[in-house]
mmCIF file of C-alpha atoms and ligand atoms in Angstrom:
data_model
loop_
_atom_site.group_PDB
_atom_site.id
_atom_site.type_symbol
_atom_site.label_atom_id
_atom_site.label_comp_id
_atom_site.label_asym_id
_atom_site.label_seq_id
_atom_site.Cartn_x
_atom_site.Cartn_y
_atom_site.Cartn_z
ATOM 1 C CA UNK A 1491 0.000 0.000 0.000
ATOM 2 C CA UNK A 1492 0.848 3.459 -0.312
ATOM 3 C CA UNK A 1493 2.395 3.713 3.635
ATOM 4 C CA UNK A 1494 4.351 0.511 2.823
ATOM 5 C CA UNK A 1495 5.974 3.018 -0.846
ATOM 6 C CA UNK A 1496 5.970 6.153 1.244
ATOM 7 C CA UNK A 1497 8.258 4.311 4.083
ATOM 8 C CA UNK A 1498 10.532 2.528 1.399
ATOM 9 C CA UNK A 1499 10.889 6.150 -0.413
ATOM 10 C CA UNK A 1500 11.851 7.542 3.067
ATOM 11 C CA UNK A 1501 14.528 4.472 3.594
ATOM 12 C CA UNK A 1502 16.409 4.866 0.374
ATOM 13 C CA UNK A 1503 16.497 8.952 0.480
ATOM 14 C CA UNK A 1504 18.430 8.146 4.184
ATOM 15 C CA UNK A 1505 20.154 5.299 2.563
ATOM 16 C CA UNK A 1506 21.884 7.874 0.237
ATOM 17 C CA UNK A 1507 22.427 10.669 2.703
ATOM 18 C CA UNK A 1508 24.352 8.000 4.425
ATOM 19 C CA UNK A 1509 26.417 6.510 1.544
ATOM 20 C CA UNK A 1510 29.464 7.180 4.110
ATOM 21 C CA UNK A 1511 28.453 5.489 7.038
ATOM 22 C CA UNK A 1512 26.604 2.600 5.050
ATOM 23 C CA UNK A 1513 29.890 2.496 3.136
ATOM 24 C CA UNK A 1514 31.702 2.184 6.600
ATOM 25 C CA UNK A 1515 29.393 -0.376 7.786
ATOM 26 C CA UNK A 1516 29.926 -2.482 4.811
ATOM 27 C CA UNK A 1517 33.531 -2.912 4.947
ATOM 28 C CA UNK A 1518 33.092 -3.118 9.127
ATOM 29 C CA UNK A 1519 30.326 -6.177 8.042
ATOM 30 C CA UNK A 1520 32.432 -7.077 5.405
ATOM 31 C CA UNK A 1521 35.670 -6.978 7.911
ATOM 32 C CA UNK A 1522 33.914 -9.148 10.402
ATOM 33 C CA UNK A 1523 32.935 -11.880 7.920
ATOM 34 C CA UNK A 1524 36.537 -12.108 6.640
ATOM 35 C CA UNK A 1525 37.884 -13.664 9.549
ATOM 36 C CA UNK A 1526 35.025 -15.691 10.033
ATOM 37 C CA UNK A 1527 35.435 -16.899 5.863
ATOM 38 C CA UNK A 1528 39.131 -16.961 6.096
ATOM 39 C CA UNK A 1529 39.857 -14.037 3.835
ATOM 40 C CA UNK A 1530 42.950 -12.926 4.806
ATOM 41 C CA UNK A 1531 46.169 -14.433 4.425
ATOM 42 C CA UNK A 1532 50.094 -13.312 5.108
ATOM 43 C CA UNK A 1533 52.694 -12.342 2.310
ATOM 44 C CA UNK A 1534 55.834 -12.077 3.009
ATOM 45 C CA UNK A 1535 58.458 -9.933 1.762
ATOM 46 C CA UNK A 1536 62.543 -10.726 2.025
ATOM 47 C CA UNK A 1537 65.189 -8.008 3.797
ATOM 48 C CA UNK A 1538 67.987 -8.646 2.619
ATOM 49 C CA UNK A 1539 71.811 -7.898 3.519
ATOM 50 C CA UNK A 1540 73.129 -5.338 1.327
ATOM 51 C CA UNK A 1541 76.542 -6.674 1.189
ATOM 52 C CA UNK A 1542 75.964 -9.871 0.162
ATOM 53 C CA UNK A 1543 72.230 -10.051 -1.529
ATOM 54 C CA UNK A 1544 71.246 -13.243 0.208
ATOM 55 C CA UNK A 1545 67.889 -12.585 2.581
ATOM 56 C CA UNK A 1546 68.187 -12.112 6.120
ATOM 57 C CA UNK A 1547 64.519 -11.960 6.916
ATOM 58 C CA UNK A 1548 60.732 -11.784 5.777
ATOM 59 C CA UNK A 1549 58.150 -9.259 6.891
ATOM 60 C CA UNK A 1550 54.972 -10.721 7.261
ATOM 61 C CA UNK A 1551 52.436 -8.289 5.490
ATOM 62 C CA UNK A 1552 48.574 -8.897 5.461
ATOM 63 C CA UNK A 1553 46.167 -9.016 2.692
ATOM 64 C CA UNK A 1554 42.417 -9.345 2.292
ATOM 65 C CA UNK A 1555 40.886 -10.669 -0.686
ATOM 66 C CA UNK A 1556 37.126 -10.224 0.198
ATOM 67 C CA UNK A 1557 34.842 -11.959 -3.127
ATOM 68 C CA UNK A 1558 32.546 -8.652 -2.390
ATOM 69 C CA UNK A 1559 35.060 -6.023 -2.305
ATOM 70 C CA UNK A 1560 37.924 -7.043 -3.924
ATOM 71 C CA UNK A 1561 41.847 -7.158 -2.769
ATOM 72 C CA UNK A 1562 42.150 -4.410 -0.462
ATOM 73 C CA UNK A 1563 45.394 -2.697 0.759
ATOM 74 C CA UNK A 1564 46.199 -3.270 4.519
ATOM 75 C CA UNK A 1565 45.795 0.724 4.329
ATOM 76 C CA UNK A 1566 42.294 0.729 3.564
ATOM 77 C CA UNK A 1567 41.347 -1.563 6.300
ATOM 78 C CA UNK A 1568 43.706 -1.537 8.705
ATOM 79 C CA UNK A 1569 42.837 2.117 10.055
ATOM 80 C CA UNK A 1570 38.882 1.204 10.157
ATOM 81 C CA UNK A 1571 39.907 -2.287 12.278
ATOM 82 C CA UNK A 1572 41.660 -0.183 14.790
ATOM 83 C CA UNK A 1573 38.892 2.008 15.380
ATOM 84 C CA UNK A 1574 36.388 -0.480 15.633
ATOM 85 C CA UNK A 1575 38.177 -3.222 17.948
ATOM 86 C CA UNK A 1576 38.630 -6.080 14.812
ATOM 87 C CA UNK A 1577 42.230 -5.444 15.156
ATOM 88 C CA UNK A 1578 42.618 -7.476 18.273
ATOM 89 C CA UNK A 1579 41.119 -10.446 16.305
ATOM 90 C CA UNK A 1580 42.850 -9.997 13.104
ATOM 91 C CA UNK A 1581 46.452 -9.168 14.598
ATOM 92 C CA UNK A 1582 45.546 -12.318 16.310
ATOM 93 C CA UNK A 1583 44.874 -14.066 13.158
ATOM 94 C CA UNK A 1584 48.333 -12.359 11.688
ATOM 95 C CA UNK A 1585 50.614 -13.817 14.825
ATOM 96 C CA UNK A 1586 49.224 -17.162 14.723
ATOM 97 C CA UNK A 1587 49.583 -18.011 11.165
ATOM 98 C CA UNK A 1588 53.310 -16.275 11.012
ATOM 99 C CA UNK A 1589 54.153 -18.354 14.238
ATOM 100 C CA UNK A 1590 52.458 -21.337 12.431
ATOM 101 C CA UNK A 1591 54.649 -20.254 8.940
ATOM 102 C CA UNK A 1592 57.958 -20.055 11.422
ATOM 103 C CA UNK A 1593 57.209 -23.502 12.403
ATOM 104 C CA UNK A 1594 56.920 -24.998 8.881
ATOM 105 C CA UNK A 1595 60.258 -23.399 7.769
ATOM 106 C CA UNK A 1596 61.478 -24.345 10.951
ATOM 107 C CA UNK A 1597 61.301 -27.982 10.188
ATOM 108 C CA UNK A 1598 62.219 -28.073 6.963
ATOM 109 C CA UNK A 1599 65.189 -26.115 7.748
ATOM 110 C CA UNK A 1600 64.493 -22.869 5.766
ATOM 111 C CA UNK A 1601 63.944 -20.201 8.578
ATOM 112 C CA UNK A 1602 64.922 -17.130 7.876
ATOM 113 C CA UNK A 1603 67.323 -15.324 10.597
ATOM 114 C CA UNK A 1604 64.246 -12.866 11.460
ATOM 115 C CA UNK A 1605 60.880 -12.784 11.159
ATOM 116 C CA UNK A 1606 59.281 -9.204 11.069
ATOM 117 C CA UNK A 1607 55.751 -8.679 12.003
ATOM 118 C CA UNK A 1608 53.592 -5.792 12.292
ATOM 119 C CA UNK A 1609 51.993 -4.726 15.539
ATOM 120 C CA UNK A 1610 49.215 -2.131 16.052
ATOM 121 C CA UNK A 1611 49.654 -0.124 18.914
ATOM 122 C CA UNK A 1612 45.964 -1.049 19.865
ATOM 123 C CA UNK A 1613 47.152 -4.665 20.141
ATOM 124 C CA UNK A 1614 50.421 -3.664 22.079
ATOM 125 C CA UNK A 1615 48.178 -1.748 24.396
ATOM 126 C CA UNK A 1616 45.535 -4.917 25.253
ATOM 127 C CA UNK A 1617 46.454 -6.383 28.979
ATOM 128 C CA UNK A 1618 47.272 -9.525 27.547
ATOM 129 C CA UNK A 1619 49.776 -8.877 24.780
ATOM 130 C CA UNK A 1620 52.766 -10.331 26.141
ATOM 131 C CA UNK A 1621 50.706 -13.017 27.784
ATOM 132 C CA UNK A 1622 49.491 -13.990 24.007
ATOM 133 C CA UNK A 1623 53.197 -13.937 22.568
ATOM 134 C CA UNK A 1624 54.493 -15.968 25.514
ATOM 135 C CA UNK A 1625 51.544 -18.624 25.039
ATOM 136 C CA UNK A 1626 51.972 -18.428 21.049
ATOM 137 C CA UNK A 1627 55.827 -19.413 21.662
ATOM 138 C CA UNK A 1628 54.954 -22.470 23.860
ATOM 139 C CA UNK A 1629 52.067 -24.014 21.847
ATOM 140 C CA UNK A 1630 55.017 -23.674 19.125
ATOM 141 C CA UNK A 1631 57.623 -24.425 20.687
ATOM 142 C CA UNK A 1632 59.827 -21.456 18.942
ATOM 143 C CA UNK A 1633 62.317 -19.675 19.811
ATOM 144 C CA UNK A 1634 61.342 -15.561 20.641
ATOM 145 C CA UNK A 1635 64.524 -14.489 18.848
ATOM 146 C CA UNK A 1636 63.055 -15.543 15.430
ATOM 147 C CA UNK A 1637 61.030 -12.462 15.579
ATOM 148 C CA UNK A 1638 61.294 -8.801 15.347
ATOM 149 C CA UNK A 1639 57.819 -6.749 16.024
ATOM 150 C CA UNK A 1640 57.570 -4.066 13.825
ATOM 151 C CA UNK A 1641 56.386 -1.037 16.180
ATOM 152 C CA UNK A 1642 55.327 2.482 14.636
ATOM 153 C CA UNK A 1643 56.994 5.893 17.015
ATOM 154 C CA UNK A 1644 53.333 6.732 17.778
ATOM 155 C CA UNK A 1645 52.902 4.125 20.234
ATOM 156 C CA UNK A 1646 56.226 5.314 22.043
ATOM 157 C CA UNK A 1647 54.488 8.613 22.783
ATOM 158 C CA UNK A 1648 51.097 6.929 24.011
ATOM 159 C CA UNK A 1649 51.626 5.384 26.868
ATOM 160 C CA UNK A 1650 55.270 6.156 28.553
ATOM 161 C CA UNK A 1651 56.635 3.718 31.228
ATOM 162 C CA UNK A 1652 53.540 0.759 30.678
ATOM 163 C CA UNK A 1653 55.022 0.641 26.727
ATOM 164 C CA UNK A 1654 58.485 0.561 27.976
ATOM 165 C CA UNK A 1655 58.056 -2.194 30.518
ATOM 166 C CA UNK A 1656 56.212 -4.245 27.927
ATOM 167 C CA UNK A 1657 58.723 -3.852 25.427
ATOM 168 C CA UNK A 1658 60.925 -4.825 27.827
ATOM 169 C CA UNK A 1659 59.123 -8.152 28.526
ATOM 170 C CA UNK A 1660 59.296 -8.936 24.747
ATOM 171 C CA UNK A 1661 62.599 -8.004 24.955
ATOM 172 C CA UNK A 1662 63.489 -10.610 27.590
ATOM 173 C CA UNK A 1663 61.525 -13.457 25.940
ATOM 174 C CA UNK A 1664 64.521 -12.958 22.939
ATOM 175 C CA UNK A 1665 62.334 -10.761 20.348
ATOM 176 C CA UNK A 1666 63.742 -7.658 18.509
ATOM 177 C CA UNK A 1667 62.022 -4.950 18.596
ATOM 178 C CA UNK A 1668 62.059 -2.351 14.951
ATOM 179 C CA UNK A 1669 61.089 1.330 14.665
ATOM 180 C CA UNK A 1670 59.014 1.082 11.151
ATOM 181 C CA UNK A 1671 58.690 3.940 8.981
ATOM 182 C CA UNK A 1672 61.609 5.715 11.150
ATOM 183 C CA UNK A 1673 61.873 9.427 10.155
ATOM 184 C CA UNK A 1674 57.851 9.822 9.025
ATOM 185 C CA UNK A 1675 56.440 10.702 12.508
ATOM 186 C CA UNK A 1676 57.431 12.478 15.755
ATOM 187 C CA UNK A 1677 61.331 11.015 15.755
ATOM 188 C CA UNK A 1678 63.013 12.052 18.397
ATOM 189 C CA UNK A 1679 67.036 10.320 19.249
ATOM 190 C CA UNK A 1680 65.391 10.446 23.341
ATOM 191 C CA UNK A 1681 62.818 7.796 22.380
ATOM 192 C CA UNK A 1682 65.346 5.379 21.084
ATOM 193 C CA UNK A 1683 67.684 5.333 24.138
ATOM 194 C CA UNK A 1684 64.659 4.858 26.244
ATOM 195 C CA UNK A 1685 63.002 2.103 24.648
ATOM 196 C CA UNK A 1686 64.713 -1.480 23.873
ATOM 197 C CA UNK A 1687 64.757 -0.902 20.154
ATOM 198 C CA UNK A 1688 66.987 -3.422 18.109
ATOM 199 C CA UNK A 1689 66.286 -2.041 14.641
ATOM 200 C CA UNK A 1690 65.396 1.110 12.695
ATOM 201 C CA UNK A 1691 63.599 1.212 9.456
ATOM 202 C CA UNK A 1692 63.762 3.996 7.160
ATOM 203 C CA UNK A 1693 60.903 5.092 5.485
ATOM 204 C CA UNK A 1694 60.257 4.874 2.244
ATOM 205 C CA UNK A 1695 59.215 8.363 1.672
ATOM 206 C CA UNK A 1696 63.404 9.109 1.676
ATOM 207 C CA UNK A 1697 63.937 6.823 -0.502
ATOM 208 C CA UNK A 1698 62.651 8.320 -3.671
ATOM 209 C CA UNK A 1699 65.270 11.430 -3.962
ATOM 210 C CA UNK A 1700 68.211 9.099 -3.133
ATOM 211 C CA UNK A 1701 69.717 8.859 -5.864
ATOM 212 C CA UNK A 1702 68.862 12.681 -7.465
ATOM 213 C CA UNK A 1703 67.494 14.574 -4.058
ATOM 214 C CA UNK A 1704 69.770 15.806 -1.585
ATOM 215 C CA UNK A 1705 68.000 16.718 1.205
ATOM 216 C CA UNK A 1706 66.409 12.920 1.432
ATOM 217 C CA UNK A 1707 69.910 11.745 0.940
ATOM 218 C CA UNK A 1708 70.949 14.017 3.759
ATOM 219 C CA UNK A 1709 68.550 12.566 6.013
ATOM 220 C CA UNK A 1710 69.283 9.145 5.019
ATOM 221 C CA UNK A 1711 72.659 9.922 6.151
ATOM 222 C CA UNK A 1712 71.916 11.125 9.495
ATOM 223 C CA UNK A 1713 69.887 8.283 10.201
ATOM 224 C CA UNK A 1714 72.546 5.674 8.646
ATOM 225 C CA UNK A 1715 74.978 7.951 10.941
ATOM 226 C CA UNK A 1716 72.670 7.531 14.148
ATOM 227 C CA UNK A 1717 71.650 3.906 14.296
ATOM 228 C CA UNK A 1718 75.799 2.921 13.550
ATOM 229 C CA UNK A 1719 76.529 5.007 16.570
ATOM 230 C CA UNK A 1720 73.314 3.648 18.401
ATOM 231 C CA UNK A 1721 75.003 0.102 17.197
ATOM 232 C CA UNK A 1722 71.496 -0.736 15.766
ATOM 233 C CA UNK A 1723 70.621 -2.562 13.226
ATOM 234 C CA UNK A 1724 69.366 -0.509 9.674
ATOM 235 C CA UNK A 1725 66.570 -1.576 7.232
ATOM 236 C CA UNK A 1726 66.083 0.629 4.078
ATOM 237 C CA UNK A 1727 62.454 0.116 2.802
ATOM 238 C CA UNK A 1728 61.164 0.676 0.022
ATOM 239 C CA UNK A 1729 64.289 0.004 -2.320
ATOM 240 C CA UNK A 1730 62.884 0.345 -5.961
ATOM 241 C CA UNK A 1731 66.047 1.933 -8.034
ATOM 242 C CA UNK A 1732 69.717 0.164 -8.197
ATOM 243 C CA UNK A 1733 70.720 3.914 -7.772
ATOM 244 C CA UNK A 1734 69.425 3.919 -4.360
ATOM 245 C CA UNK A 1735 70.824 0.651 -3.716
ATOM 246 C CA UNK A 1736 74.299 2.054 -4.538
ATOM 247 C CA UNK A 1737 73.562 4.641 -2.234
ATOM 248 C CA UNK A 1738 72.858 2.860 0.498
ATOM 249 C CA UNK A 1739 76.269 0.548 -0.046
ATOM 250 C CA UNK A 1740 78.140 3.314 0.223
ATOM 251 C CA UNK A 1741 76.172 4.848 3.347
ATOM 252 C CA UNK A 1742 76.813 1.126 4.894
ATOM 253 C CA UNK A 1743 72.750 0.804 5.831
ATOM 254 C CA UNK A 1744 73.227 -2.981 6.582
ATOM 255 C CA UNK A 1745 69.436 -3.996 5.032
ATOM 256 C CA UNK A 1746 67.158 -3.107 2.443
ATOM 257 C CA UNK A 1747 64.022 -4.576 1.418
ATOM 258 C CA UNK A 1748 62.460 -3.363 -1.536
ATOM 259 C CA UNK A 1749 60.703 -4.277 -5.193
ATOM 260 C CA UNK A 1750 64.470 -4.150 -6.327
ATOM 261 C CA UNK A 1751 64.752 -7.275 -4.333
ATOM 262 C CA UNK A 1752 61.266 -8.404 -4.382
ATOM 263 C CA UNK A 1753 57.559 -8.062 -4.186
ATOM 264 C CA UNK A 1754 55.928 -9.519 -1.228
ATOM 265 C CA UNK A 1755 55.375 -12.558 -1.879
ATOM 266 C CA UNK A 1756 52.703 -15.762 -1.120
ATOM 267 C CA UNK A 1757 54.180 -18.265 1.671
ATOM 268 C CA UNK A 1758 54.625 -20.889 -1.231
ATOM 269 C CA UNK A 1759 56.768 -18.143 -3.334
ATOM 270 C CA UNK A 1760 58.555 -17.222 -0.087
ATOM 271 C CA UNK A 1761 59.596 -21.057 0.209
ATOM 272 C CA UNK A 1762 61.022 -21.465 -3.257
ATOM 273 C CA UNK A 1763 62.825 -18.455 -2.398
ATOM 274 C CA UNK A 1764 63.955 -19.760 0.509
ATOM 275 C CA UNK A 1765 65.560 -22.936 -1.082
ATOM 276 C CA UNK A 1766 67.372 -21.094 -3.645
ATOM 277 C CA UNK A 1767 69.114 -19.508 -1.356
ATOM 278 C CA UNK A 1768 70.555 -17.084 -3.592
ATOM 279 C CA UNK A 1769 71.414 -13.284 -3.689
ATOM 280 C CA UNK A 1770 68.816 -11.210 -4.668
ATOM 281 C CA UNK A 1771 68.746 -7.816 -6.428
ATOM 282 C CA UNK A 1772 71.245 -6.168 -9.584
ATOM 283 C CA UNK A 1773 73.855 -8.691 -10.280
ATOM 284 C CA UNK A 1774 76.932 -6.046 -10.630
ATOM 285 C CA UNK A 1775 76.191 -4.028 -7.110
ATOM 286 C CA UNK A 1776 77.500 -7.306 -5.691
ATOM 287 C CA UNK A 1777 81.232 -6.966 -4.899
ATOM 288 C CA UNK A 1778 83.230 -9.563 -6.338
ATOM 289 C CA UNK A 1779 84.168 -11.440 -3.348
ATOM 290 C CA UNK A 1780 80.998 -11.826 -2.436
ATOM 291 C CA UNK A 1781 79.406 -13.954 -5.223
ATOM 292 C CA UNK A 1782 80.777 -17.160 -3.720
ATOM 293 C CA UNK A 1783 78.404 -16.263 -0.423
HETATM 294 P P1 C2E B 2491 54.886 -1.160 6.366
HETATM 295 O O1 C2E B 2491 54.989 -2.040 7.547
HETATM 296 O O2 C2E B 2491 55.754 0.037 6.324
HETATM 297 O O3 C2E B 2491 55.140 -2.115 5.138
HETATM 298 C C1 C2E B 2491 55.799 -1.741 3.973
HETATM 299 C C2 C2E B 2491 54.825 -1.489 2.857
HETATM 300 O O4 C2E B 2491 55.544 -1.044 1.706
HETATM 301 C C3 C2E B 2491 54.096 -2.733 2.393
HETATM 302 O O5 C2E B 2491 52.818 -2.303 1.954
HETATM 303 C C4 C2E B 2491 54.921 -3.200 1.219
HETATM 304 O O6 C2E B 2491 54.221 -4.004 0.304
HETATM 305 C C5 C2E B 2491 55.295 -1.889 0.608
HETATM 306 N N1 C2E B 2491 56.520 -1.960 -0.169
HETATM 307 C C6 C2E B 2491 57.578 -2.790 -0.019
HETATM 308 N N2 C2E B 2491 58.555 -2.537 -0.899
HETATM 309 C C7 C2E B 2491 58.124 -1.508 -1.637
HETATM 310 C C8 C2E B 2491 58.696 -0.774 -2.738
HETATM 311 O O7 C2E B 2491 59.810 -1.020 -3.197
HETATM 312 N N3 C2E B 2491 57.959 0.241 -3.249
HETATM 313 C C9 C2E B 2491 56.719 0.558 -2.773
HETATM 314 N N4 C2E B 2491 56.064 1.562 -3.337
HETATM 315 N N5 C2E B 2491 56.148 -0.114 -1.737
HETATM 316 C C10 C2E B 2491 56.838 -1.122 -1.181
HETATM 317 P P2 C2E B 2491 51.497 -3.069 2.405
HETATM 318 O O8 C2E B 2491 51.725 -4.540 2.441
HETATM 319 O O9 C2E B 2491 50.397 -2.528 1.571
HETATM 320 O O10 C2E B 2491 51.292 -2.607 3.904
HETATM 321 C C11 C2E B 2491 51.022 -1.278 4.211
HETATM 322 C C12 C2E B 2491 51.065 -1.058 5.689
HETATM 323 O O11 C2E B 2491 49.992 -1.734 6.343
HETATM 324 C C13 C2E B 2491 52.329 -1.588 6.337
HETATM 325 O O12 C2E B 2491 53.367 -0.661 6.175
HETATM 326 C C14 C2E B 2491 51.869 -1.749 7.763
HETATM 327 O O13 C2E B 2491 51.923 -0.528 8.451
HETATM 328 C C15 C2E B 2491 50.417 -2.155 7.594
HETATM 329 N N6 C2E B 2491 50.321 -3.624 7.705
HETATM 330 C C16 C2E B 2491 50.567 -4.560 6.776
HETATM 331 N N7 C2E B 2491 50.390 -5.795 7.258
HETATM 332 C C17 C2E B 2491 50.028 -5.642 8.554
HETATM 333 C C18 C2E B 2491 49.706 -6.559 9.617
HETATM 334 O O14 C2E B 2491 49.755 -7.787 9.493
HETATM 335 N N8 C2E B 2491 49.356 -6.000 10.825
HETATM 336 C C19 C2E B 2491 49.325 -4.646 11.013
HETATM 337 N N9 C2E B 2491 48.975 -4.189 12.233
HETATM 338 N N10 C2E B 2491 49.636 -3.773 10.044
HETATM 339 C C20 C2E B 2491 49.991 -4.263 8.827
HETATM 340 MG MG1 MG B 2492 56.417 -2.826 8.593
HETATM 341 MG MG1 MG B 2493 57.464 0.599 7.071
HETATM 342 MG MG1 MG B 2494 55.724 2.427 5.458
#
């Protein structure tokens, strides 16, 4: 009847003043569902030692294939799962299937030397973070020190003395912790002598006017400079150019990681990789001695 039309009418017209939120919603809905269908799955991509090519570690990186919504960037969802909560669950997700990874290559002999995962600073924050990582280790039986958590400087300004002490817990159970995307947010030298950090990663904003720009290359620099000094260890990402890779030889940043070495790369593709064991990246920035590695 015509109350029935009238109230339909009056739904849609609200349903498109609220594209955004329904829009918001749907990937929320959409989010949820994910986990529940198994839609997400870990890539990894190889760090590698600049010196001699060969990888020194993955990064575990997330992706979500939804069959509504297509393959969406961790970017697009990630933000949207912190606000809502679904991090907890899907950072959960990412730890046990990297730890389940570790295990695989641990038996067949093919673990890399580290293991880089990504943490959200909501998950650091939960009470039972540490509690998690200790019970993921056991139900593995691994070994912390395969693992460096990937930490953004935001969380370092959250939460002072609570962060620190956790970080120092992970710390003690052998993991490394790594700065990611050093140089992009509130960097300060202060934070890094206060907090347990074992690696810095430079962003790859500076790595795009390496080779031409001198102002990134300056910073680059200072931060190659600062972590030898700091004796930590130094991961270039975002390596696309052999010109940056040259500059970063000759600035003696121990790591890259980069398309120049490889795309991320499925867990089957990272095991191939794995058993080739061989150098990665331009042939002739290799020193000579090194080809026998
Ligand atoms: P990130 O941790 O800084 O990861 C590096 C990002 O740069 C990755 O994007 C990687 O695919 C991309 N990348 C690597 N090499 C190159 C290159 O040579 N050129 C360019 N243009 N890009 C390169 P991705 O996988 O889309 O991840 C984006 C961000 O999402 C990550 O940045 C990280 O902050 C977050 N993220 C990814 N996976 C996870 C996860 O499992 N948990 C959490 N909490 N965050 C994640
Ligand atoms: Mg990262
Ligand atoms: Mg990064
Ligand atoms: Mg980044």
């Amino acid at each position: 009847d015509s109350k029935a039309k009238g109230r339909n009418r009056f739904q849609l017209y609200s349903a498109s003043m609220n594209t955004k939120f329904d829009e918001r919603f749907s990937l929320e809905v959409q989010m949820h569902k994910a986990l529940e269908r198994d839609e997400f799955q870990m890539v990894y991509q190889p760090q590698i030692n600049v010196v001699t090519g060969k990888i020194s570690g993955v990064e575990a990186l997330i992706r979500w294939a939804s069959p509504l919504l297509g393959h969406l960037s961790p970017i697009e969802f990630i933000p949207l799962a912190e606000e809502t909560g679904l991090i907890i669950p899907i950072s959960e997700f990412v730890l046990r299937t990297v730890f389940q990874q570790a295990k695989l290559w641990q038996q067949t002999n093919l673990l890399p030397e580290r293991i880089a995962i990504n943490i959200s600073s909501r998950h650091l924050e939960q009470e039972n973070f540490v509690s998690f990582l200790a019970e993921l280790l056991l139900e593995f039986k691994l070994d912390g020190s395969i693992f460096e958590l990937e930490i953004t400087e935001s969380i370092l300004l959250n939460d002072g003395d609570d962060i620190i002490e956790k970080l120092h817990l992970i710390s003690s159970m052998g993991m490394k912790i790594s700065l990611d995307d050093f140089g992009t947010g509130y960097s300060s030298l202060s934070y890094i002598k206060k907090f347990p950090i074992d690696t810095i990663k430079i962003d790859r904003s500076f790595m795009h006017g390496l080779s031409s720009d001198s102002e990134d290359e300056s910073i680059v620099t200072a931060i190659c400079t600062l972590a030898k000094s700091l004796h930590l260890n130094l991961i270039a990402e975002g390596v696309e150019e052999s010109g940056q890779y040259r500059v970063l030889q000759s600035l003696q940043c121990n790591e890259a990681q980069g398309f120049l070495f490889s795309k991320p790369l499925s867990a089957h593709d990272t095991t191939e990789l794995l058993l080739k064991n061989l150098p990665l990246g331009p042939q002739h920035l290799r020193p000579q001695h090194c080809f026998n590695l």
